[in-house]
Tab-separated table of C-alpha atoms in Angstrom:
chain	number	residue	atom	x	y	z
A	1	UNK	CA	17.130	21.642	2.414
A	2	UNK	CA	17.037	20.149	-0.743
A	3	UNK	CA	15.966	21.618	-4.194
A	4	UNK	CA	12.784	19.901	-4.889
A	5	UNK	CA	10.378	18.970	-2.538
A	6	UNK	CA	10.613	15.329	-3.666
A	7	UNK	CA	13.781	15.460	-2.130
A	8	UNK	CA	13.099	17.022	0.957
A	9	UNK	CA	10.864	14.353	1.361
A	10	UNK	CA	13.068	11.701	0.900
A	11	UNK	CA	15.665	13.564	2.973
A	12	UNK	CA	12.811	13.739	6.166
A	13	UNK	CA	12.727	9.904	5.841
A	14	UNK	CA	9.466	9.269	3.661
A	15	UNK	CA	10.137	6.716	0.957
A	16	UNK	CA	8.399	7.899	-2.729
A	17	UNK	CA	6.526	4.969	-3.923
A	18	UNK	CA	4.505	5.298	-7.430
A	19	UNK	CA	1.079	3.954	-6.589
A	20	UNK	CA	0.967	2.328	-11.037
A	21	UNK	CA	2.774	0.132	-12.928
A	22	UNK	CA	2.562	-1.162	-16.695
A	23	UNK	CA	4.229	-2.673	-19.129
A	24	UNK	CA	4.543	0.795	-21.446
A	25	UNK	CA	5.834	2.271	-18.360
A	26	UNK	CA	8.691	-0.259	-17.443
A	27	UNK	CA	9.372	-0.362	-21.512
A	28	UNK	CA	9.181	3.466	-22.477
A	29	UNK	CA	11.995	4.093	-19.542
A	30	UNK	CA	9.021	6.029	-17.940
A	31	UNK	CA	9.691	4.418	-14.523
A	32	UNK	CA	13.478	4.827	-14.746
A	33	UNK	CA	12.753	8.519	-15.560
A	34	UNK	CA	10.824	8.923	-12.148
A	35	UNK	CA	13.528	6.980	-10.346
A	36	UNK	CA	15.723	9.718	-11.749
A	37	UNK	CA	13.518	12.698	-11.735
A	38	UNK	CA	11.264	12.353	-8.903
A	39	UNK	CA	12.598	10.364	-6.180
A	40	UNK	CA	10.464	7.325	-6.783
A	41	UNK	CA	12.089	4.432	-4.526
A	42	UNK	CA	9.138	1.527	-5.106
A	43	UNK	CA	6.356	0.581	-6.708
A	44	UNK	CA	2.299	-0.783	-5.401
A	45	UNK	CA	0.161	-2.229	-7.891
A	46	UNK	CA	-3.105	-4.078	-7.277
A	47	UNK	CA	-5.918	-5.101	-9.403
A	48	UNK	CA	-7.396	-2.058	-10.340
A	49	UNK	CA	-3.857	-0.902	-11.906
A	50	UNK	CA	-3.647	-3.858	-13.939
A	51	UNK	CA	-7.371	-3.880	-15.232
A	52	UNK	CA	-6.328	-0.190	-16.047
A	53	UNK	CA	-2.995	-1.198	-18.077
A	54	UNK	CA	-4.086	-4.160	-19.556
A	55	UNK	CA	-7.290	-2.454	-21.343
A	56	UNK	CA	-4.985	0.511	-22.665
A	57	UNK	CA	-2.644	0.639	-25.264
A	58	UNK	CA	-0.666	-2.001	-27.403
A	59	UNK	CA	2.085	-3.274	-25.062
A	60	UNK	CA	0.976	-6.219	-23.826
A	61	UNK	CA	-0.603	-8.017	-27.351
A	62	UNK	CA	2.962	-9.931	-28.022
A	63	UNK	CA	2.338	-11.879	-24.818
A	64	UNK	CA	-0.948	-12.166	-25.142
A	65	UNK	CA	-0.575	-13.876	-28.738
A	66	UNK	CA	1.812	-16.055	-27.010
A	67	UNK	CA	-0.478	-16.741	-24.002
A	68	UNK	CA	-3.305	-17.632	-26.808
A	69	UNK	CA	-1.193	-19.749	-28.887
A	70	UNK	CA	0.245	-22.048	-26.054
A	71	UNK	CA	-3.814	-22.577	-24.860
A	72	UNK	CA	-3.650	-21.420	-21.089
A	73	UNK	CA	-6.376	-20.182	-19.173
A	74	UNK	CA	-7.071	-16.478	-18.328
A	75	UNK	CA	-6.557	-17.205	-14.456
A	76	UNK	CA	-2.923	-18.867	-15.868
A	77	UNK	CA	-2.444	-15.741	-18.502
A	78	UNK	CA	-2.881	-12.918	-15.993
A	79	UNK	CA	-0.922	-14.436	-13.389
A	80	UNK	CA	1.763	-14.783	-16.233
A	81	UNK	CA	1.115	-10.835	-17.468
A	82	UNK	CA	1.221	-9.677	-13.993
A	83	UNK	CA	4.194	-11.639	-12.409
A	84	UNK	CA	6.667	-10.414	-16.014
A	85	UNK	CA	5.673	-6.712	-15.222
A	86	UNK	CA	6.405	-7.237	-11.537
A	87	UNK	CA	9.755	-8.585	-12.129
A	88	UNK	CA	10.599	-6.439	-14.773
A	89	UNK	CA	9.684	-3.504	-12.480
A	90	UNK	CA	11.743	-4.809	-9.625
A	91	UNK	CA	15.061	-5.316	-12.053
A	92	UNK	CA	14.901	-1.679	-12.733
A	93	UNK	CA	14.814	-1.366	-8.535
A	94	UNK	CA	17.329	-3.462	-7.979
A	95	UNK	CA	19.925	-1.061	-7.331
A	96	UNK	CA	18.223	0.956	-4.937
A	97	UNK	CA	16.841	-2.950	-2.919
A	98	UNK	CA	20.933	-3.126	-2.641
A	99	UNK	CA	21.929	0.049	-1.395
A	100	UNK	CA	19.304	0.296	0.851
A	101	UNK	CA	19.495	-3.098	2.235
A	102	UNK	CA	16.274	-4.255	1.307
A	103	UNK	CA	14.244	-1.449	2.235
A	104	UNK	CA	13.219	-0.086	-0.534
A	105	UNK	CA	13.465	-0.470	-4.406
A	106	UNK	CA	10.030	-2.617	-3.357
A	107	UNK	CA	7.748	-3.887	-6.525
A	108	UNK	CA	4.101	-4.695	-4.395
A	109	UNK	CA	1.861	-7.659	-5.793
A	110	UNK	CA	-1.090	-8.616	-4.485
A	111	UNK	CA	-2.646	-12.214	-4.218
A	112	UNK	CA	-6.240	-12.567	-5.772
A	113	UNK	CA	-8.897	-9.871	-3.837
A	114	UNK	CA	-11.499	-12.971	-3.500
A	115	UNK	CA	-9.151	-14.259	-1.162
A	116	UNK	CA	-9.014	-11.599	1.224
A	117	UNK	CA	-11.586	-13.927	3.999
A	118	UNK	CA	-9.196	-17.366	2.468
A	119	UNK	CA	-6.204	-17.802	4.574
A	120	UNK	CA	-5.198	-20.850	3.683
A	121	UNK	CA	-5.691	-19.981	-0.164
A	122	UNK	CA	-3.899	-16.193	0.395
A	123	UNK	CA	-0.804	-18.539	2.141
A	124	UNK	CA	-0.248	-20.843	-1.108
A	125	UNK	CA	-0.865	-18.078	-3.136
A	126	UNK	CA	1.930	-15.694	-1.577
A	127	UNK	CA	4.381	-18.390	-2.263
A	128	UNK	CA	3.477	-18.723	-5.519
A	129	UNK	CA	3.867	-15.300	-6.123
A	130	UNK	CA	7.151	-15.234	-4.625
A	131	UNK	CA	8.491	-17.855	-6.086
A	132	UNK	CA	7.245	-16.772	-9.128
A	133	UNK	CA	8.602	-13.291	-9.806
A	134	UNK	CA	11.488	-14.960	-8.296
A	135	UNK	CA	12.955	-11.668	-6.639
A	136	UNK	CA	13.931	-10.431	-3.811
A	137	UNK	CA	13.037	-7.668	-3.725
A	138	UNK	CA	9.085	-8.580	-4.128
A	139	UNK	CA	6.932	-7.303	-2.100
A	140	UNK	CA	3.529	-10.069	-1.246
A	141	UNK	CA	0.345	-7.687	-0.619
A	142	UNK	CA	-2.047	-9.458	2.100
A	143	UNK	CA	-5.081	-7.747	2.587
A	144	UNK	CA	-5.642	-6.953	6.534
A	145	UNK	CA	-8.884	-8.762	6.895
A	146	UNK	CA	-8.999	-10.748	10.069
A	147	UNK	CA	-8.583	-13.950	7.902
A	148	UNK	CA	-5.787	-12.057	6.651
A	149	UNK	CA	-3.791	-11.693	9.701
A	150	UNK	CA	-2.747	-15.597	9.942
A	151	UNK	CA	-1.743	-15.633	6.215
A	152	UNK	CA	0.782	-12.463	7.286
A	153	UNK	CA	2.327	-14.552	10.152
A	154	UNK	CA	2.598	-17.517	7.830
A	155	UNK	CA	3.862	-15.501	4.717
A	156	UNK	CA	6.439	-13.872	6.946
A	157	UNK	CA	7.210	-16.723	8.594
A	158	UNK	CA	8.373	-18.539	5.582
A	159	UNK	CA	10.548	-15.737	4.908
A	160	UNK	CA	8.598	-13.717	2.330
A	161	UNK	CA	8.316	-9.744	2.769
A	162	UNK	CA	4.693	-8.604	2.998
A	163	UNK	CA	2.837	-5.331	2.253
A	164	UNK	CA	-0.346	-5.625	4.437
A	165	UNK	CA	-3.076	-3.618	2.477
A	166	UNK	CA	-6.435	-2.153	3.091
A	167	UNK	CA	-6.084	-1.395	6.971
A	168	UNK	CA	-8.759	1.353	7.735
A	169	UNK	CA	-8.397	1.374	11.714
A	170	UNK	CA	-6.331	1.304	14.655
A	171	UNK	CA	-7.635	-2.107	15.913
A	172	UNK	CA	-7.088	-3.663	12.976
A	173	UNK	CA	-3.879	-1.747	12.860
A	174	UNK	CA	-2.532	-2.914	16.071
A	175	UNK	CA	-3.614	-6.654	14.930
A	176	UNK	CA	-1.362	-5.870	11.775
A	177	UNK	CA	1.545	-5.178	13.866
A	178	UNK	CA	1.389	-7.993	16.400
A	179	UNK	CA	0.512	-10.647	13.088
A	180	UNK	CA	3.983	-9.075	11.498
A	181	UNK	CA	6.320	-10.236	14.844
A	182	UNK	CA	4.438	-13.703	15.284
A	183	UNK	CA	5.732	-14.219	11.957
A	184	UNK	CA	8.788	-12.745	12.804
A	185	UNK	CA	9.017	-14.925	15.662
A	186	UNK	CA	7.942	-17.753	13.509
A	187	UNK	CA	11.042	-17.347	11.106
A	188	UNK	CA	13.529	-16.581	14.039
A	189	UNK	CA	12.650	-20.026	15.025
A	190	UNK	CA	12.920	-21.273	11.413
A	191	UNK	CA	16.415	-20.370	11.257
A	192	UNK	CA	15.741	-17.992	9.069
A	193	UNK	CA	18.053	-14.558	8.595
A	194	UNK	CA	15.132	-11.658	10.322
A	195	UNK	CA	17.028	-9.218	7.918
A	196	UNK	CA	15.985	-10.306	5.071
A	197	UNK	CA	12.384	-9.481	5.437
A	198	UNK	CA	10.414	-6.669	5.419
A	199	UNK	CA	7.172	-5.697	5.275
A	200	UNK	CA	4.698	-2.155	5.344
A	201	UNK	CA	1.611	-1.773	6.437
A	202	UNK	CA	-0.648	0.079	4.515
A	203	UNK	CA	-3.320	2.394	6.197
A	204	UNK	CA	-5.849	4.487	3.947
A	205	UNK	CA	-6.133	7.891	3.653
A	206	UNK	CA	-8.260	9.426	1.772
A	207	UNK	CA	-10.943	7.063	1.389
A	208	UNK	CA	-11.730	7.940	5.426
A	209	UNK	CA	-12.784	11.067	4.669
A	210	UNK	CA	-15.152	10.703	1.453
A	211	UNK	CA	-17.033	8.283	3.346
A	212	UNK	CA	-17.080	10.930	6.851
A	213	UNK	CA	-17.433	13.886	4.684
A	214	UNK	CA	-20.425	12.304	3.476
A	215	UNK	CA	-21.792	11.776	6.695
A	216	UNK	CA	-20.808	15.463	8.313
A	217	UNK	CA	-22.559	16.915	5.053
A	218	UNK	CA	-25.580	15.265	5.832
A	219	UNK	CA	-25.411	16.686	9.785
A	220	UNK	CA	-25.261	19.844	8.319
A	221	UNK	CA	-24.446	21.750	11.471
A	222	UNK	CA	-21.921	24.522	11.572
A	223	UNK	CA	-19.757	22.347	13.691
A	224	UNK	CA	-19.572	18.968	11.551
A	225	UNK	CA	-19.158	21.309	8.690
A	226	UNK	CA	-15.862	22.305	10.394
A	227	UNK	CA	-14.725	19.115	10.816
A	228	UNK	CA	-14.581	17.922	7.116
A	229	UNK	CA	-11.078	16.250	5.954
A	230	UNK	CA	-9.839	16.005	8.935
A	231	UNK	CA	-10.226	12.492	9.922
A	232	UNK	CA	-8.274	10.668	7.500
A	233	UNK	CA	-5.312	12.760	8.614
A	234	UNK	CA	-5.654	12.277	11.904
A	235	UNK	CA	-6.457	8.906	11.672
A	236	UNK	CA	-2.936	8.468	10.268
A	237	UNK	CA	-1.259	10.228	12.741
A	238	UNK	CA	-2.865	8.079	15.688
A	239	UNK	CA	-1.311	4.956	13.580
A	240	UNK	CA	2.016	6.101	13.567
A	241	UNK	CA	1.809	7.397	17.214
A	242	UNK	CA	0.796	3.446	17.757
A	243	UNK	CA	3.927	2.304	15.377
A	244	UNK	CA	6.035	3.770	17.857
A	245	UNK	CA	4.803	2.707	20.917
A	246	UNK	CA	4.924	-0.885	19.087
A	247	UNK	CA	7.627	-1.044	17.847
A	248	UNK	CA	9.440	0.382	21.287
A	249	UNK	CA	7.951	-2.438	23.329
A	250	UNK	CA	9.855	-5.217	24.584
A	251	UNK	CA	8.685	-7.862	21.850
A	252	UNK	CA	9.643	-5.556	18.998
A	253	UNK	CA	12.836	-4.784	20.538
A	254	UNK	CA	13.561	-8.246	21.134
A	255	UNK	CA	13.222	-9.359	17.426
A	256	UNK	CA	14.930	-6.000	16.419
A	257	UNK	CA	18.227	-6.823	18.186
A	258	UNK	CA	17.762	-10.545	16.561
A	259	UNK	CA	18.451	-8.346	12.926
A	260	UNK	CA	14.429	-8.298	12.142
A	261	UNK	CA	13.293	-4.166	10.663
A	262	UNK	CA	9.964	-2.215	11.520
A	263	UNK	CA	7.027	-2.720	9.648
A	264	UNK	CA	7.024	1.090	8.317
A	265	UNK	CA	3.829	2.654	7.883
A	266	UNK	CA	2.518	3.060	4.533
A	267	UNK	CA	0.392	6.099	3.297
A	268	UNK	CA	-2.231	4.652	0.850
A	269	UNK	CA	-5.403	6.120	-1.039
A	270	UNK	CA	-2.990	9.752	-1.062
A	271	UNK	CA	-4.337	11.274	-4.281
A	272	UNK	CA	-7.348	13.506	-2.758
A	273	UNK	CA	-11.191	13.015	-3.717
A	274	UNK	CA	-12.438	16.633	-3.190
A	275	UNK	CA	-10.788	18.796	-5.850
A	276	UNK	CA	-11.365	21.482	-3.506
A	277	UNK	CA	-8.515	20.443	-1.119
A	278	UNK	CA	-5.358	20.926	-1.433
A	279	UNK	CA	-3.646	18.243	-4.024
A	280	UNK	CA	-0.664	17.560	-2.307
A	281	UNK	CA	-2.463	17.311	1.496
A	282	UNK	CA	-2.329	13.683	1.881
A	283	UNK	CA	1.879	14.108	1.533
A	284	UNK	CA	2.692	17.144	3.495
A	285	UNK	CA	0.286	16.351	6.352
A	286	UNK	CA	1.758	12.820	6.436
A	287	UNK	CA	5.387	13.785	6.647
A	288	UNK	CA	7.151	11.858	9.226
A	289	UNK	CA	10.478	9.701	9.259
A	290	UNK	CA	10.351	5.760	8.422
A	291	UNK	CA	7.112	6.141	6.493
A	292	UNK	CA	5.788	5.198	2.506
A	293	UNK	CA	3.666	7.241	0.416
A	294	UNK	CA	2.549	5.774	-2.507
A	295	UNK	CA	1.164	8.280	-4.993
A	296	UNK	CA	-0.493	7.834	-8.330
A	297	UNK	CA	0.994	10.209	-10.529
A	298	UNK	CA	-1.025	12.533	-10.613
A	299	UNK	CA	-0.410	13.399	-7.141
A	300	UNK	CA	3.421	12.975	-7.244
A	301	UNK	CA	3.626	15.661	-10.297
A	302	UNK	CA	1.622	18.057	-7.870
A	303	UNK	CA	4.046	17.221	-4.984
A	304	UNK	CA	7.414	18.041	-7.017
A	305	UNK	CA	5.873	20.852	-8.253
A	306	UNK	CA	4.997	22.908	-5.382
A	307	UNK	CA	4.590	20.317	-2.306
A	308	UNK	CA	5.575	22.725	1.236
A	309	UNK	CA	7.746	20.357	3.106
A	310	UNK	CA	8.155	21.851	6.495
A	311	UNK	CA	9.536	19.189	8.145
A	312	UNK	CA	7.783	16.384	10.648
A	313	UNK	CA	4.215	17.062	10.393
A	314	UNK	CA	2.567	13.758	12.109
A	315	UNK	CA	4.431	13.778	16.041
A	316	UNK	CA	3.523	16.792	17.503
A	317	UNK	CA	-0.260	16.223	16.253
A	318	UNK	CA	-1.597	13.351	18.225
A	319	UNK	CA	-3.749	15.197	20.986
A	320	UNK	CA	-5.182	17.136	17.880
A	321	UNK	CA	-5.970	14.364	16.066
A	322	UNK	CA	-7.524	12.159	19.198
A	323	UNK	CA	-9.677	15.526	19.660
A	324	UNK	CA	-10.707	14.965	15.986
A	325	UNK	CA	-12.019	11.848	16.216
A	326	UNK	CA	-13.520	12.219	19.712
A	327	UNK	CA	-15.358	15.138	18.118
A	328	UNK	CA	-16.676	13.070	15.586
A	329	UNK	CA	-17.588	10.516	18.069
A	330	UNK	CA	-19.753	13.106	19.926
A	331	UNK	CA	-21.664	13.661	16.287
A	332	UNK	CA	-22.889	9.941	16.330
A	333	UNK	CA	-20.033	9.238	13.389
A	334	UNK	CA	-18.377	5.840	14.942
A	335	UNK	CA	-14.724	5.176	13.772
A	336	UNK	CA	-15.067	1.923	13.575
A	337	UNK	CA	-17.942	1.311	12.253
A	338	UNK	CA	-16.574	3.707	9.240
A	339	UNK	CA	-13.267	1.381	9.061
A	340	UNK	CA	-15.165	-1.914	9.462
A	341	UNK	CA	-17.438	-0.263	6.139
A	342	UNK	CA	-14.521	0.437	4.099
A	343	UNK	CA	-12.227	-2.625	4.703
A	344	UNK	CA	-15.562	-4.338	3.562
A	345	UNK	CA	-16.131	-2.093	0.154
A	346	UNK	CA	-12.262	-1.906	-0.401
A	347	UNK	CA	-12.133	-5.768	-0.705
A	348	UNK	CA	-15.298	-5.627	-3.251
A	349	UNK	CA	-13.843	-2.480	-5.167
A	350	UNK	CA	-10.791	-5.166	-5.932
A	351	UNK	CA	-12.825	-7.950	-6.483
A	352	UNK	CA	-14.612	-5.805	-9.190
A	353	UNK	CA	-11.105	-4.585	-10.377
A	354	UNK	CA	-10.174	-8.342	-10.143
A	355	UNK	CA	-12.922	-9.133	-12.377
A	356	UNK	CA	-12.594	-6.474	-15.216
A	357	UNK	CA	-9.221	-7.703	-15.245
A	358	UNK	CA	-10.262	-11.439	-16.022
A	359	UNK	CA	-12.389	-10.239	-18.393
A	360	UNK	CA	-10.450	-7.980	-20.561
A	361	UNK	CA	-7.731	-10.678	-20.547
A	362	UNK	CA	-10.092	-13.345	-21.707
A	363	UNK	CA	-11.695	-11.032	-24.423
A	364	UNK	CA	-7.608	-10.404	-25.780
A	365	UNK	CA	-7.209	-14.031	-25.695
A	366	UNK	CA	-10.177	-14.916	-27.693
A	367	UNK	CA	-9.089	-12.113	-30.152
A	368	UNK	CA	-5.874	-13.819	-30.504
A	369	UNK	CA	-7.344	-16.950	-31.433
């Protein structure tokens, strides 16, 4: 095996994305530094990063000066911020998009969170943010909201490579998946070269179990007491049991031979809420070939530093995890009312985010001026 367990990671087939991005990072040689150090392969931002970058340090008050001066709007000013750290961030991954052949050395950007029920708006706006950054190796995020799922066969259709966020449950899931090959199917018929897009979908961890935990707390018995943080594990597991059968079915196969790539599953919402678990669970629970984690830092430092990587942890787990849920089924706790719950407060939490982000841009601008 490899040294660190970064490594053995990458080495089982699980691509290291950092789950931050800012413009003291991309400047400082931070990111490089993790590219070097830690095995990072791609980046994931969304609104709550920027809000965080953009109201910390100094970094960003050259452009912002600039922004002020030439009279633009704050919608025009953050989509200018965001798009130059997004391209700057995917320059420093371009030589990892090449030797890979496109999957990874991924920068993630995601269109505006209030148009997560907007297809037609989420559509135009994945374009623009493609043609924007104005590299390939971009990654559009498209919330999986039901409106969502035409704007993923559109956007991938047209040839742009899609990270489909906020997917809570395997309905939704499946949806995901069969939205990814109509637009595969879409751009096969376009003429369009199936190898040049890819796409992840992104399926939340950690956020499962705060919201069951809650709910097996307030049982109280002995036996939902056993079950807590366990579900968003083997939630996760059941999705990439359901990747494979996907992906092995005669449609997938069909577009696969045609040049097109999996959708790989991405591990989101990995840095744990209960400080009483273990920090790194979320990564070696979730280790399994052709698979993302994205990690804020926090959680990547804990993983290189003493991460147990003991091979394929996800395969051999499926009839444990269905007897996890179907436990919690038997409590009254239903799945999918949970997912349906979170997909609902994970679009608001980004609206907020979205929001906080608008407004510390506007107050710099006004500062400026």
């Amino acid at each position: 095996m490899s040294s660190t367990p970064t490594a053995q990671l990458s080495a089982l087939g699980v691509s290291i994305w950092l789950d931050d991005l800012s413009r003291d990072r991309i400047t400082s040689g931070g990111l490089a530094s993790l590219i070097e150090q830690r095995d990072v392969v791609g980046v994931t931002t969304n609104p709550t990063i920027f809000a965080t970058a953009l109201a910390t340090g100094t970094t960003y008050d050259a452009q912002i000066r600039d922004l002020a001066a030439s009279g633009v709007d704050v919608i025009d000013a953050v989509f200018e911020i965001t798009t130059d750290d997004v391209a700057a961030a995917a320059d420093i991954f371009a030589p990892i998009y090449a030797s890979t052949a496109g999957r990874d050395g991924r920068v993630s950007i995601e269109v505006e969170p209030g148009l997560a029920h907007d297809a037609a708006g989420t559509i135009a706006q994945a374009r623009q943010l493609w043609a924007k950054v104005g590299r390939p190796n971009v990654m559009v995020k498209i919330p999986g909201t039901l409106e969502g799922l035409e704007a993923i066969t559109e956007t991938i259709g047209a040839g742009i490579s899609v990270n489909v966020t906020l997917i809570f449950g395997l309905e939704r899931y499946r949806e995901v998946i069969d939205a990814y090959l109509a637009g595969l199917e879409k751009a096969r018929a376009a003429g369009i070269d199936l190898a040049t897009i890819h796409s992840v979908a992104s399926f939340f961890v950690s956020r499962v179990d705060t919201e069951i935990d809650k709910r097996l707390s307030a049982i109280g018995t002995s036996e939902a007491l056993a079950l807590k943080s366990k579900a968003g594990v083997a939630n996760a597991r059941l999705a990439y049991e359901l990747f494979q059968q996907a992906f092995a079915e005669d449609r997938a196969r069909a577009l696969i031979e045609a040049g097109a790539n999996v959708q790989r599953p991405l591990w989101a919402s990995t840095g744990v809420k209960d400080p009483s678990l273990p920090d790194t669970l979320y990564v070696t629970q979730l280790a399994v070939a052709d698979t993302v984690n994205t990690m804020p830092e926090k959680t990547l430092e804990a993983t290189f530093d003493h991460a147990s990587i003991e091979g394929d942890a996800v395969t051999g787990a499926y009839e444990q995890s269905r007897a996890v849920l179907a436990e919690l089924e038997g409590l009254g706790i239903s799945i999918a009312e949970v997912t349906a719950l979170l997909e609902k407060e994970g679009v608001e939490k980004f609206i907020v985010s979205w929001n906080e982000l608008l407004d510390t841009v506007a107050a710099a601008l006004e500062a400026a001026r």
